[in-house]
């Protein structure tokens, strides 16, 4: 079964995303910020990461850059999920190592279509 790590400092966003991703057949884990998520990836690399931009301790950009340097860190499909949705932010996310970008708020259809686009489903 595929795994997905949801990284967001909002508990509500994590819970909503978790429900959607579980319905898509993934085993889900959650982290409240990037440093915690990086430690979790070092323990078990997920197939997918849904990643917020603005978080305390380690933000999404720093996390994805660090993830891509880890052993096996190039394989997870990273989908940024942020309110930072101007073209400059989207390009920065993709340049930093993200595979896709969705804007908050999102719904099950949007998340499912992005997962399909990056080959997760």
Coordinates of C-alpha atoms in Angstrom, one line a residue:
X1 CA 0.0 0.0 0.0
X2 CA 1.3 3.5 -0.9
X3 CA 2.1 6.0 1.9
X4 CA 1.6 9.7 2.2
X5 CA 3.1 12.2 4.6
X6 CA 1.0 15.3 5.2
X7 CA 3.1 18.2 6.5
X8 CA 1.2 21.3 7.6
X9 CA 1.1 23.3 10.8
X10 CA -2.7 23.4 10.7
X11 CA -4.2 20.4 12.4
X12 CA -7.5 21.0 10.5
X13 CA -5.7 20.9 7.1
X14 CA -3.9 17.8 8.1
X15 CA -7.1 16.0 9.1
X16 CA -9.0 17.1 6.0
X17 CA -6.1 16.0 3.7
X18 CA -5.7 12.8 5.7
X19 CA -9.3 11.8 5.1
X20 CA -9.1 12.5 1.3
X21 CA -5.8 10.6 0.9
X22 CA -7.0 7.6 2.9
X23 CA -10.0 7.5 0.7
X24 CA -7.6 7.3 -2.3
X25 CA -6.1 4.1 -0.6
X26 CA -3.0 5.6 1.0
X27 CA -1.6 4.9 4.5
X28 CA -1.2 8.4 6.0
X29 CA 1.2 9.9 8.5
X30 CA 1.3 13.6 9.6
X31 CA 3.8 16.1 10.7
X32 CA 3.3 19.7 12.0
X33 CA 6.5 21.2 10.4
X34 CA 9.4 20.4 8.2
X35 CA 12.0 19.3 10.6
X36 CA 9.6 16.7 12.2
X37 CA 8.7 15.6 8.6
X38 CA 12.3 15.2 7.6
X39 CA 13.0 12.9 10.6
X40 CA 9.9 10.8 9.7
X41 CA 11.2 10.5 6.1
X42 CA 14.6 9.3 7.4
X43 CA 12.8 6.6 9.2
X44 CA 10.5 5.6 6.3
X45 CA 10.4 7.4 3.0
X46 CA 6.8 8.0 1.9
X47 CA 5.5 7.6 -1.7
X48 CA 3.9 11.1 -1.5
X49 CA 4.2 14.3 0.5
X50 CA 1.6 17.0 0.7
X51 CA 3.5 20.0 1.9
X52 CA 2.5 23.4 3.3
X53 CA 4.7 26.4 2.6
X54 CA 4.6 28.5 5.8
X55 CA 5.4 26.5 8.9
X56 CA 7.4 27.1 12.1
X57 CA 10.9 25.6 12.6
X58 CA 11.4 24.5 8.9
X59 CA 9.2 25.8 6.1
X60 CA 8.2 23.8 3.1
X61 CA 10.9 25.1 0.7
X62 CA 13.7 24.2 3.2
X63 CA 12.0 20.8 3.7
X64 CA 11.8 19.9 0.1
X65 CA 15.4 20.9 -0.6
X66 CA 16.6 18.8 2.4
X67 CA 14.3 15.9 1.4
X68 CA 15.8 15.8 -2.1
X69 CA 19.3 15.5 -0.6
X70 CA 18.4 12.5 1.5
X71 CA 19.1 8.9 0.5
X72 CA 15.9 7.9 -1.4
X73 CA 14.6 11.5 -1.2
X74 CA 14.2 12.0 -4.9
X75 CA 11.5 9.3 -5.1
X76 CA 8.6 10.8 -3.2
X77 CA 6.1 12.9 -5.2
X78 CA 5.9 16.2 -3.5
X79 CA 2.7 18.3 -3.9
X80 CA 2.9 21.8 -2.4
X81 CA -0.4 22.9 -0.9
X82 CA -0.3 26.6 0.0
X83 CA -2.1 29.9 0.0
X84 CA 1.0 31.3 -1.6
X85 CA -0.3 31.0 -5.1
X86 CA 1.3 33.6 -7.3
X87 CA 3.4 32.5 -10.2
X88 CA 6.7 33.4 -8.4
X89 CA 5.9 31.2 -5.4
X90 CA 4.7 28.3 -7.7
X91 CA 8.0 28.5 -9.7
X92 CA 10.1 28.6 -6.5
X93 CA 8.3 25.5 -5.2
X94 CA 8.9 23.6 -8.5
X95 CA 12.5 24.8 -8.7
X96 CA 13.1 23.6 -5.2
X97 CA 12.0 20.1 -5.9
X98 CA 8.2 19.9 -5.7
X99 CA 6.4 17.9 -8.4
X100 CA 3.1 19.8 -8.3
X101 CA 1.3 22.7 -6.6
X102 CA -2.2 23.1 -5.4
X103 CA -3.8 26.1 -3.8
X104 CA -5.7 26.2 -0.5
X105 CA -8.5 25.6 -0.1
X106 CA -8.6 22.3 -2.0
X107 CA -11.0 19.5 -2.2
X108 CA -10.9 15.7 -3.0
X109 CA -11.3 16.2 -6.7
X110 CA -8.3 18.6 -6.9
X111 CA -6.1 16.4 -4.8
X112 CA -7.0 13.3 -6.7
X113 CA -6.3 15.0 -10.0
X114 CA -2.9 16.2 -8.9
X115 CA -2.0 12.7 -7.5
X116 CA -3.0 11.3 -10.9
X117 CA -0.9 13.9 -12.8
X118 CA 2.3 12.9 -10.8
X119 CA 1.6 9.2 -11.2
X120 CA 0.5 8.3 -7.7
X121 CA -2.9 6.9 -8.7

